[in-house]
């Protein structure tokens, strides 16, 4: 498990360094900004915006950012609803709660 996390983080850091050194004159977007734009574009079914967000960071970085956004959203909803994160996640996906 930790090997996969380490591998993803290493890939992300490499892509972040190469993007930072390659595009000094153009604005770079961080992975959290890309994830926020990508997820909101998915919710609004905006393919152009999704494609733009995908171009900002590596696929690994975007995946990491989307995962982090999902975790934070579930935690926030769980606190708001006074339920466990597992219950909220299952409700959001339409799964039976345990």
CSV table of N, CA, C and O in Angstrom, one decimal:
chain,number,residue,atom,x,y,z
A,1,UNK,N,0.8,-1.2,0.0
A,1,UNK,CA,0.0,0.0,0.0
A,1,UNK,C,0.9,1.3,0.0
A,1,UNK,O,0.7,2.2,-0.8
A,2,UNK,N,1.9,1.3,0.9
A,2,UNK,CA,2.7,2.5,1.0
A,2,UNK,C,3.6,2.6,-0.2
A,2,UNK,O,4.0,3.7,-0.6
A,3,UNK,N,3.9,1.5,-0.8
A,3,UNK,CA,4.7,1.5,-2.1
A,3,UNK,C,4.0,2.3,-3.2
A,3,UNK,O,4.6,3.0,-3.9
A,4,UNK,N,2.7,2.0,-3.3
A,4,UNK,CA,1.9,2.7,-4.3
A,4,UNK,C,1.8,4.2,-4.1
A,4,UNK,O,1.9,5.0,-5.0
A,5,UNK,N,1.6,4.5,-2.8
A,5,UNK,CA,1.5,5.9,-2.4
A,5,UNK,C,2.9,6.6,-2.7
A,5,UNK,O,2.9,7.7,-3.3
A,6,UNK,N,4.0,6.0,-2.3
A,6,UNK,CA,5.3,6.5,-2.6
A,6,UNK,C,5.5,6.7,-4.1
A,6,UNK,O,6.0,7.8,-4.5
A,7,UNK,N,5.1,5.7,-4.9
A,7,UNK,CA,5.3,5.8,-6.3
A,7,UNK,C,4.5,6.9,-6.9
A,7,UNK,O,5.0,7.7,-7.7
A,8,UNK,N,3.3,7.1,-6.5
A,8,UNK,CA,2.4,8.2,-7.0
A,8,UNK,C,3.0,9.5,-6.6
A,8,UNK,O,3.0,10.5,-7.4
A,9,UNK,N,3.4,9.7,-5.3
A,9,UNK,CA,4.0,10.9,-4.9
A,9,UNK,C,5.3,11.3,-5.6
A,9,UNK,O,5.5,12.4,-6.0
A,10,UNK,N,6.1,10.3,-5.8
A,10,UNK,CA,7.4,10.5,-6.6
A,10,UNK,C,7.1,11.0,-8.0
A,10,UNK,O,7.7,11.9,-8.5
A,11,UNK,N,6.1,10.3,-8.7
A,11,UNK,CA,5.7,10.7,-10.0
A,11,UNK,C,5.2,12.1,-10.0
A,11,UNK,O,5.5,12.9,-10.9
A,12,UNK,N,4.4,12.4,-9.0
A,12,UNK,CA,3.8,13.8,-8.9
A,12,UNK,C,4.9,14.8,-8.8
A,12,UNK,O,5.0,15.8,-9.5
A,13,UNK,N,5.9,14.6,-7.9
A,13,UNK,CA,6.9,15.5,-7.6
A,13,UNK,C,7.8,15.7,-8.9
A,13,UNK,O,8.2,16.8,-9.2
A,14,UNK,N,8.1,14.6,-9.6
A,14,UNK,CA,8.9,14.7,-10.8
A,14,UNK,C,8.1,15.6,-11.8
A,14,UNK,O,8.7,16.5,-12.5
A,15,UNK,N,6.8,15.3,-12.0
A,15,UNK,CA,6.1,16.1,-13.0
A,15,UNK,C,6.0,17.6,-12.6
A,15,UNK,O,6.1,18.5,-13.4
A,16,UNK,N,5.8,17.8,-11.3
A,16,UNK,CA,5.7,19.2,-10.8
A,16,UNK,C,7.0,19.9,-11.0
A,16,UNK,O,7.0,21.1,-11.5
A,17,UNK,N,8.2,19.3,-10.8
A,17,UNK,CA,9.4,19.9,-11.0
A,17,UNK,C,9.7,20.2,-12.5
A,17,UNK,O,10.1,21.3,-12.8
A,18,UNK,N,9.3,19.3,-13.3
A,18,UNK,CA,9.6,19.5,-14.8
A,18,UNK,C,8.6,20.5,-15.3
A,18,UNK,O,9.0,21.3,-16.2
A,19,UNK,N,7.4,20.6,-14.8
A,19,UNK,CA,6.5,21.6,-15.3
A,19,UNK,C,6.9,23.0,-14.8
A,19,UNK,O,6.8,24.0,-15.5
A,20,UNK,N,7.4,23.1,-13.6
A,20,UNK,CA,7.9,24.3,-13.0
A,20,UNK,C,9.1,24.9,-13.8
A,20,UNK,O,9.2,26.0,-14.0
A,21,UNK,N,10.0,24.0,-14.2
A,21,UNK,CA,11.2,24.4,-14.9
A,21,UNK,C,10.9,24.7,-16.4
A,21,UNK,O,11.6,25.5,-17.0
A,22,UNK,N,10.0,24.0,-16.9
A,22,UNK,CA,9.7,24.1,-18.4
A,22,UNK,C,8.9,25.4,-18.7
A,22,UNK,O,9.1,26.0,-19.8
A,23,UNK,N,8.0,25.8,-17.9
A,23,UNK,CA,7.1,26.9,-18.3
A,23,UNK,C,7.2,28.0,-17.4
A,23,UNK,O,6.2,28.5,-16.8
A,24,UNK,N,8.3,28.6,-17.2
A,24,UNK,CA,8.5,29.8,-16.3
A,24,UNK,C,7.7,31.0,-16.8
A,24,UNK,O,7.2,31.7,-16.0
A,25,UNK,N,7.6,31.2,-18.1
A,25,UNK,CA,6.9,32.4,-18.6
A,25,UNK,C,5.3,32.3,-18.6
A,25,UNK,O,4.6,33.2,-18.5
A,26,UNK,N,4.8,31.0,-18.6
A,26,UNK,CA,3.4,30.9,-18.6
A,26,UNK,C,2.9,30.4,-17.2
A,26,UNK,O,3.7,29.8,-16.5
A,27,UNK,N,1.7,30.8,-16.8
A,27,UNK,CA,1.2,30.5,-15.5
A,27,UNK,C,1.0,29.0,-15.4
A,27,UNK,O,0.5,28.4,-16.2
A,28,UNK,N,1.5,28.5,-14.2
A,28,UNK,CA,1.3,27.1,-14.0
A,28,UNK,C,0.2,26.9,-13.0
A,28,UNK,O,-0.1,27.8,-12.1
A,29,UNK,N,-0.5,25.8,-13.1
A,29,UNK,CA,-1.6,25.5,-12.2
A,29,UNK,C,-1.2,24.4,-11.3
A,29,UNK,O,-0.5,23.5,-11.7
A,30,UNK,N,-1.6,24.5,-10.0
A,30,UNK,CA,-1.3,23.4,-9.1
A,30,UNK,C,-2.3,22.3,-9.2
A,30,UNK,O,-3.4,22.4,-9.8
A,31,UNK,N,-2.0,21.1,-8.6
A,31,UNK,CA,-2.8,20.0,-8.8
A,31,UNK,C,-4.2,20.2,-8.1
A,31,UNK,O,-5.2,19.6,-8.6
A,32,UNK,N,-4.3,20.9,-7.1
A,32,UNK,CA,-5.5,21.1,-6.4
A,32,UNK,C,-6.5,22.0,-7.2
A,32,UNK,O,-7.7,21.8,-7.3
A,33,UNK,N,-5.9,23.0,-7.9
A,33,UNK,CA,-6.7,23.9,-8.8
A,33,UNK,C,-7.2,23.0,-9.9
A,33,UNK,O,-8.4,23.1,-10.3
A,34,UNK,N,-6.3,22.2,-10.5
A,34,UNK,CA,-6.7,21.3,-11.6
A,34,UNK,C,-7.8,20.4,-11.2
A,34,UNK,O,-8.8,20.2,-11.9
A,35,UNK,N,-7.7,19.8,-10.0
A,35,UNK,CA,-8.7,18.9,-9.5
A,35,UNK,C,-10.0,19.6,-9.3
A,35,UNK,O,-11.1,19.0,-9.7
A,36,UNK,N,-10.0,20.7,-8.7
A,36,UNK,CA,-11.3,21.5,-8.5
A,36,UNK,C,-12.0,21.8,-9.8
A,36,UNK,O,-13.2,21.7,-9.9
A,37,UNK,N,-11.2,22.3,-10.8
A,37,UNK,CA,-11.8,22.6,-12.0
A,37,UNK,C,-12.3,21.4,-12.7
A,37,UNK,O,-13.4,21.4,-13.3
A,38,UNK,N,-11.5,20.3,-12.7
A,38,UNK,CA,-11.9,19.0,-13.3
A,38,UNK,C,-13.2,18.5,-12.7
A,38,UNK,O,-14.1,18.1,-13.5
A,39,UNK,N,-13.3,18.4,-11.4
A,39,UNK,CA,-14.5,17.8,-10.8
A,39,UNK,C,-15.7,18.7,-11.0
A,39,UNK,O,-16.8,18.2,-11.3
A,40,UNK,N,-15.5,20.0,-10.9
A,40,UNK,CA,-16.7,20.9,-11.1
A,40,UNK,C,-17.1,20.8,-12.6
A,40,UNK,O,-18.3,20.9,-12.8
A,41,UNK,N,-16.2,20.7,-13.5
A,41,UNK,CA,-16.5,20.6,-14.9
A,41,UNK,C,-17.3,19.2,-15.2
A,41,UNK,O,-18.2,19.2,-16.0
A,42,UNK,N,-16.8,18.2,-14.5
A,42,UNK,CA,-17.6,16.9,-14.6
A,42,UNK,C,-19.0,17.0,-14.1
A,42,UNK,O,-19.9,16.5,-14.7
A,43,UNK,N,-19.2,17.7,-13.0
A,43,UNK,CA,-20.5,17.9,-12.4
A,43,UNK,C,-21.4,18.7,-13.4
A,43,UNK,O,-22.6,18.5,-13.4
A,44,UNK,N,-20.8,19.6,-14.1
A,44,UNK,CA,-21.6,20.5,-15.0
A,44,UNK,C,-21.5,19.9,-16.4
A,44,UNK,O,-22.1,20.6,-17.3
A,45,UNK,N,-20.9,18.8,-16.7
A,45,UNK,CA,-20.8,18.2,-18.0
A,45,UNK,C,-20.2,19.1,-19.0
A,45,UNK,O,-20.7,19.3,-20.1
A,46,UNK,N,-19.1,19.8,-18.6
A,46,UNK,CA,-18.4,20.7,-19.5
A,46,UNK,C,-17.1,20.1,-20.0
A,46,UNK,O,-16.1,20.2,-19.3
A,47,UNK,N,-17.2,19.5,-21.1
A,47,UNK,CA,-16.0,18.7,-21.7
A,47,UNK,C,-14.8,19.6,-21.9
A,47,UNK,O,-13.7,19.2,-21.7
A,48,UNK,N,-15.1,20.8,-22.4
A,48,UNK,CA,-14.0,21.7,-22.7
A,48,UNK,C,-13.2,22.1,-21.5
A,48,UNK,O,-11.9,22.1,-21.5
A,49,UNK,N,-13.9,22.4,-20.4
A,49,UNK,CA,-13.2,22.7,-19.1
A,49,UNK,C,-12.5,21.5,-18.6
A,49,UNK,O,-11.4,21.6,-18.0
A,50,UNK,N,-13.1,20.3,-18.7
A,50,UNK,CA,-12.4,19.1,-18.3
A,50,UNK,C,-11.1,18.9,-19.0
A,50,UNK,O,-10.0,18.6,-18.4
A,51,UNK,N,-11.1,19.0,-20.4
A,51,UNK,CA,-9.9,18.9,-21.2
A,51,UNK,C,-8.8,19.9,-20.8
A,51,UNK,O,-7.7,19.6,-20.8
A,52,UNK,N,-9.3,21.1,-20.5
A,52,UNK,CA,-8.3,22.1,-20.1
A,52,UNK,C,-7.6,21.8,-18.8
A,52,UNK,O,-6.4,21.8,-18.6
A,53,UNK,N,-8.4,21.3,-17.8
A,53,UNK,CA,-7.9,20.9,-16.5
A,53,UNK,C,-6.9,19.8,-16.6
A,53,UNK,O,-5.9,19.7,-16.0
A,54,UNK,N,-7.2,18.8,-17.5
A,54,UNK,CA,-6.4,17.7,-17.7
A,54,UNK,C,-5.0,18.1,-18.3
A,54,UNK,O,-4.0,17.5,-18.0
A,55,UNK,N,-5.0,19.1,-19.0
A,55,UNK,CA,-3.7,19.6,-19.6
A,55,UNK,C,-2.8,20.3,-18.6
A,55,UNK,O,-1.6,20.6,-18.9
A,56,UNK,N,-3.3,20.7,-17.5
A,56,UNK,CA,-2.5,21.5,-16.5
A,56,UNK,C,-1.5,20.7,-15.8
A,56,UNK,O,-0.5,21.2,-15.4
A,57,UNK,N,-1.8,19.5,-15.5
A,57,UNK,CA,-1.0,18.6,-14.6
A,57,UNK,C,-0.9,17.2,-15.2
A,57,UNK,O,-1.7,16.9,-16.1
A,58,UNK,N,0.0,16.4,-14.7
A,58,UNK,CA,0.1,15.1,-15.1
A,58,UNK,C,-1.1,14.3,-14.7
A,58,UNK,O,-1.8,14.6,-13.7
A,59,UNK,N,-1.4,13.2,-15.3
A,59,UNK,CA,-2.5,12.3,-14.9
A,59,UNK,C,-2.4,11.8,-13.5
A,59,UNK,O,-3.4,11.8,-12.8
A,60,UNK,N,-1.2,11.5,-13.1
A,60,UNK,CA,-1.0,11.1,-11.7
A,60,UNK,C,-1.3,12.2,-10.7
A,60,UNK,O,-1.9,11.9,-9.7
A,61,UNK,N,-0.9,13.4,-11.0
A,61,UNK,CA,-1.1,14.5,-10.1
A,61,UNK,C,-2.6,14.8,-10.1
A,61,UNK,O,-3.2,15.1,-9.0
A,62,UNK,N,-3.3,14.8,-11.2
A,62,UNK,CA,-4.7,15.0,-11.2
A,62,UNK,C,-5.5,14.0,-10.4
A,62,UNK,O,-6.4,14.3,-9.7
A,63,UNK,N,-5.1,12.7,-10.6
A,63,UNK,CA,-5.7,11.6,-9.8
A,63,UNK,C,-5.5,11.9,-8.3
A,63,UNK,O,-6.5,11.7,-7.5
A,64,UNK,N,-4.3,12.2,-7.9
A,64,UNK,CA,-4.1,12.5,-6.5
A,64,UNK,C,-4.9,13.7,-6.0
A,64,UNK,O,-5.5,13.6,-4.9
A,65,UNK,N,-5.0,14.7,-6.8
A,65,UNK,CA,-5.8,15.9,-6.4
A,65,UNK,C,-7.3,15.6,-6.3
A,65,UNK,O,-8.0,16.1,-5.4
A,66,UNK,N,-7.8,14.8,-7.3
A,66,UNK,CA,-9.2,14.4,-7.3
A,66,UNK,C,-9.5,13.6,-6.0
A,66,UNK,O,-10.5,13.7,-5.4
A,67,UNK,N,-8.6,12.7,-5.7
A,67,UNK,CA,-8.8,11.8,-4.5
A,67,UNK,C,-8.8,12.7,-3.3
A,67,UNK,O,-9.6,12.5,-2.4
A,68,UNK,N,-7.9,13.6,-3.2
A,68,UNK,CA,-7.8,14.5,-2.0
A,68,UNK,C,-9.1,15.4,-1.9
A,68,UNK,O,-9.7,15.5,-0.8
A,69,UNK,N,-9.6,15.8,-3.0
A,69,UNK,CA,-10.8,16.6,-3.0
A,69,UNK,C,-12.0,15.8,-2.6
A,69,UNK,O,-12.8,16.2,-1.8
A,70,UNK,N,-12.1,14.5,-3.0
A,70,UNK,CA,-13.2,13.6,-2.6
A,70,UNK,C,-13.1,13.4,-1.1
A,70,UNK,O,-14.2,13.4,-0.5
A,71,UNK,N,-11.9,13.1,-0.6
A,71,UNK,CA,-11.8,12.9,0.8
A,71,UNK,C,-12.3,14.1,1.6
A,71,UNK,O,-13.0,13.9,2.6
A,72,UNK,N,-11.8,15.3,1.2
A,72,UNK,CA,-12.2,16.5,2.0
A,72,UNK,C,-13.7,16.7,1.9
A,72,UNK,O,-14.3,17.2,2.8
A,73,UNK,N,-14.3,16.5,0.7
A,73,UNK,CA,-15.7,16.7,0.5
A,73,UNK,C,-16.5,15.7,1.4
A,73,UNK,O,-17.5,16.2,2.0
A,74,UNK,N,-16.1,14.5,1.4
A,74,UNK,CA,-16.8,13.5,2.3
A,74,UNK,C,-16.7,13.9,3.7
A,74,UNK,O,-17.7,13.8,4.5
A,75,UNK,N,-15.5,14.3,4.2
A,75,UNK,CA,-15.4,14.7,5.6
A,75,UNK,C,-16.2,15.9,5.9
A,75,UNK,O,-16.9,15.9,6.9
A,76,UNK,N,-16.2,16.9,5.0
A,76,UNK,CA,-17.1,18.1,5.3
A,76,UNK,C,-18.6,17.7,5.3
A,76,UNK,O,-19.3,18.2,6.2
A,77,UNK,N,-19.0,16.9,4.4
A,77,UNK,CA,-20.4,16.5,4.4
A,77,UNK,C,-20.8,15.6,5.7
A,77,UNK,O,-21.8,15.8,6.3
A,78,UNK,N,-19.8,14.8,6.1
A,78,UNK,CA,-20.1,14.0,7.2
A,78,UNK,C,-20.2,14.8,8.5
A,78,UNK,O,-21.1,14.6,9.3
A,79,UNK,N,-19.4,15.8,8.6
A,79,UNK,CA,-19.4,16.7,9.8
A,79,UNK,C,-20.8,17.5,9.7
A,79,UNK,O,-21.4,17.7,10.8
A,80,UNK,N,-21.1,18.0,8.5
A,80,UNK,CA,-22.3,18.8,8.4
A,80,UNK,C,-23.6,17.9,8.7
A,80,UNK,O,-24.5,18.4,9.3
A,81,UNK,N,-23.6,16.7,8.3
A,81,UNK,CA,-24.7,15.8,8.5
A,81,UNK,C,-24.7,15.0,9.8
A,81,UNK,O,-25.6,14.2,10.2
A,82,UNK,N,-23.6,15.2,10.6
A,82,UNK,CA,-23.3,14.4,11.8
A,82,UNK,C,-23.4,12.9,11.6
A,82,UNK,O,-24.1,12.2,12.3
A,83,UNK,N,-22.8,12.5,10.5
A,83,UNK,CA,-22.7,11.0,10.2
A,83,UNK,C,-21.2,10.7,10.0
A,83,UNK,O,-20.4,11.5,9.9
A,84,UNK,N,-21.0,9.4,9.8
A,84,UNK,CA,-19.6,8.9,9.6
A,84,UNK,C,-19.3,9.1,8.1
A,84,UNK,O,-20.2,9.1,7.2
A,85,UNK,N,-18.0,9.3,7.8
A,85,UNK,CA,-17.6,9.5,6.4
A,85,UNK,C,-18.0,8.3,5.5
A,85,UNK,O,-18.4,8.4,4.4
A,86,UNK,N,-17.9,7.1,6.1
A,86,UNK,CA,-18.3,5.9,5.3
A,86,UNK,C,-19.8,5.9,5.0
A,86,UNK,O,-20.2,5.6,3.9
A,87,UNK,N,-20.6,6.3,5.9
A,87,UNK,CA,-22.1,6.4,5.7
A,87,UNK,C,-22.4,7.4,4.6
A,87,UNK,O,-23.1,7.2,3.6
A,88,UNK,N,-21.7,8.6,4.7
A,88,UNK,CA,-21.9,9.7,3.7
A,88,UNK,C,-21.5,9.2,2.3
A,88,UNK,O,-22.1,9.4,1.3
A,89,UNK,N,-20.3,8.6,2.2
A,89,UNK,CA,-19.8,8.1,0.9
A,89,UNK,C,-20.7,7.1,0.3
A,89,UNK,O,-21.0,7.1,-0.9
A,90,UNK,N,-21.2,6.2,1.1
A,90,UNK,CA,-22.1,5.2,0.6
A,90,UNK,C,-23.4,5.8,0.1
A,90,UNK,O,-24.0,5.4,-0.9
A,91,UNK,N,-23.9,6.8,0.9
A,91,UNK,CA,-25.2,7.5,0.5
A,91,UNK,C,-24.9,8.2,-0.8
A,91,UNK,O,-25.8,8.2,-1.7
A,92,UNK,N,-23.8,8.9,-1.0
A,92,UNK,CA,-23.5,9.6,-2.2
A,92,UNK,C,-23.5,8.7,-3.5
A,92,UNK,O,-23.8,9.1,-4.6
A,93,UNK,N,-23.0,7.5,-3.2
A,93,UNK,CA,-22.9,6.6,-4.3
A,93,UNK,C,-24.1,5.7,-4.5
A,93,UNK,O,-24.2,4.8,-5.4
A,94,UNK,N,-25.2,5.9,-3.7
A,94,UNK,CA,-26.4,5.2,-3.8
A,94,UNK,C,-26.3,3.7,-3.3
A,94,UNK,O,-27.0,2.9,-3.7
A,95,UNK,N,-25.3,3.5,-2.4
A,95,UNK,CA,-25.1,2.1,-1.9
A,95,UNK,C,-25.8,2.0,-0.5
A,95,UNK,O,-26.0,3.0,0.2
A,96,UNK,N,-26.2,0.8,-0.2
A,96,UNK,CA,-26.9,0.6,1.1
A,96,UNK,C,-25.9,1.0,2.3
A,96,UNK,O,-24.7,0.6,2.2
A,97,UNK,N,-26.4,1.6,3.3
A,97,UNK,CA,-25.5,1.9,4.4
A,97,UNK,C,-25.5,0.8,5.4
A,97,UNK,O,-26.5,0.1,5.5
A,98,UNK,N,-24.4,0.6,6.1
A,98,UNK,CA,-24.3,-0.5,7.0
A,98,UNK,C,-24.5,-0.1,8.4
A,98,UNK,O,-24.5,1.0,8.8
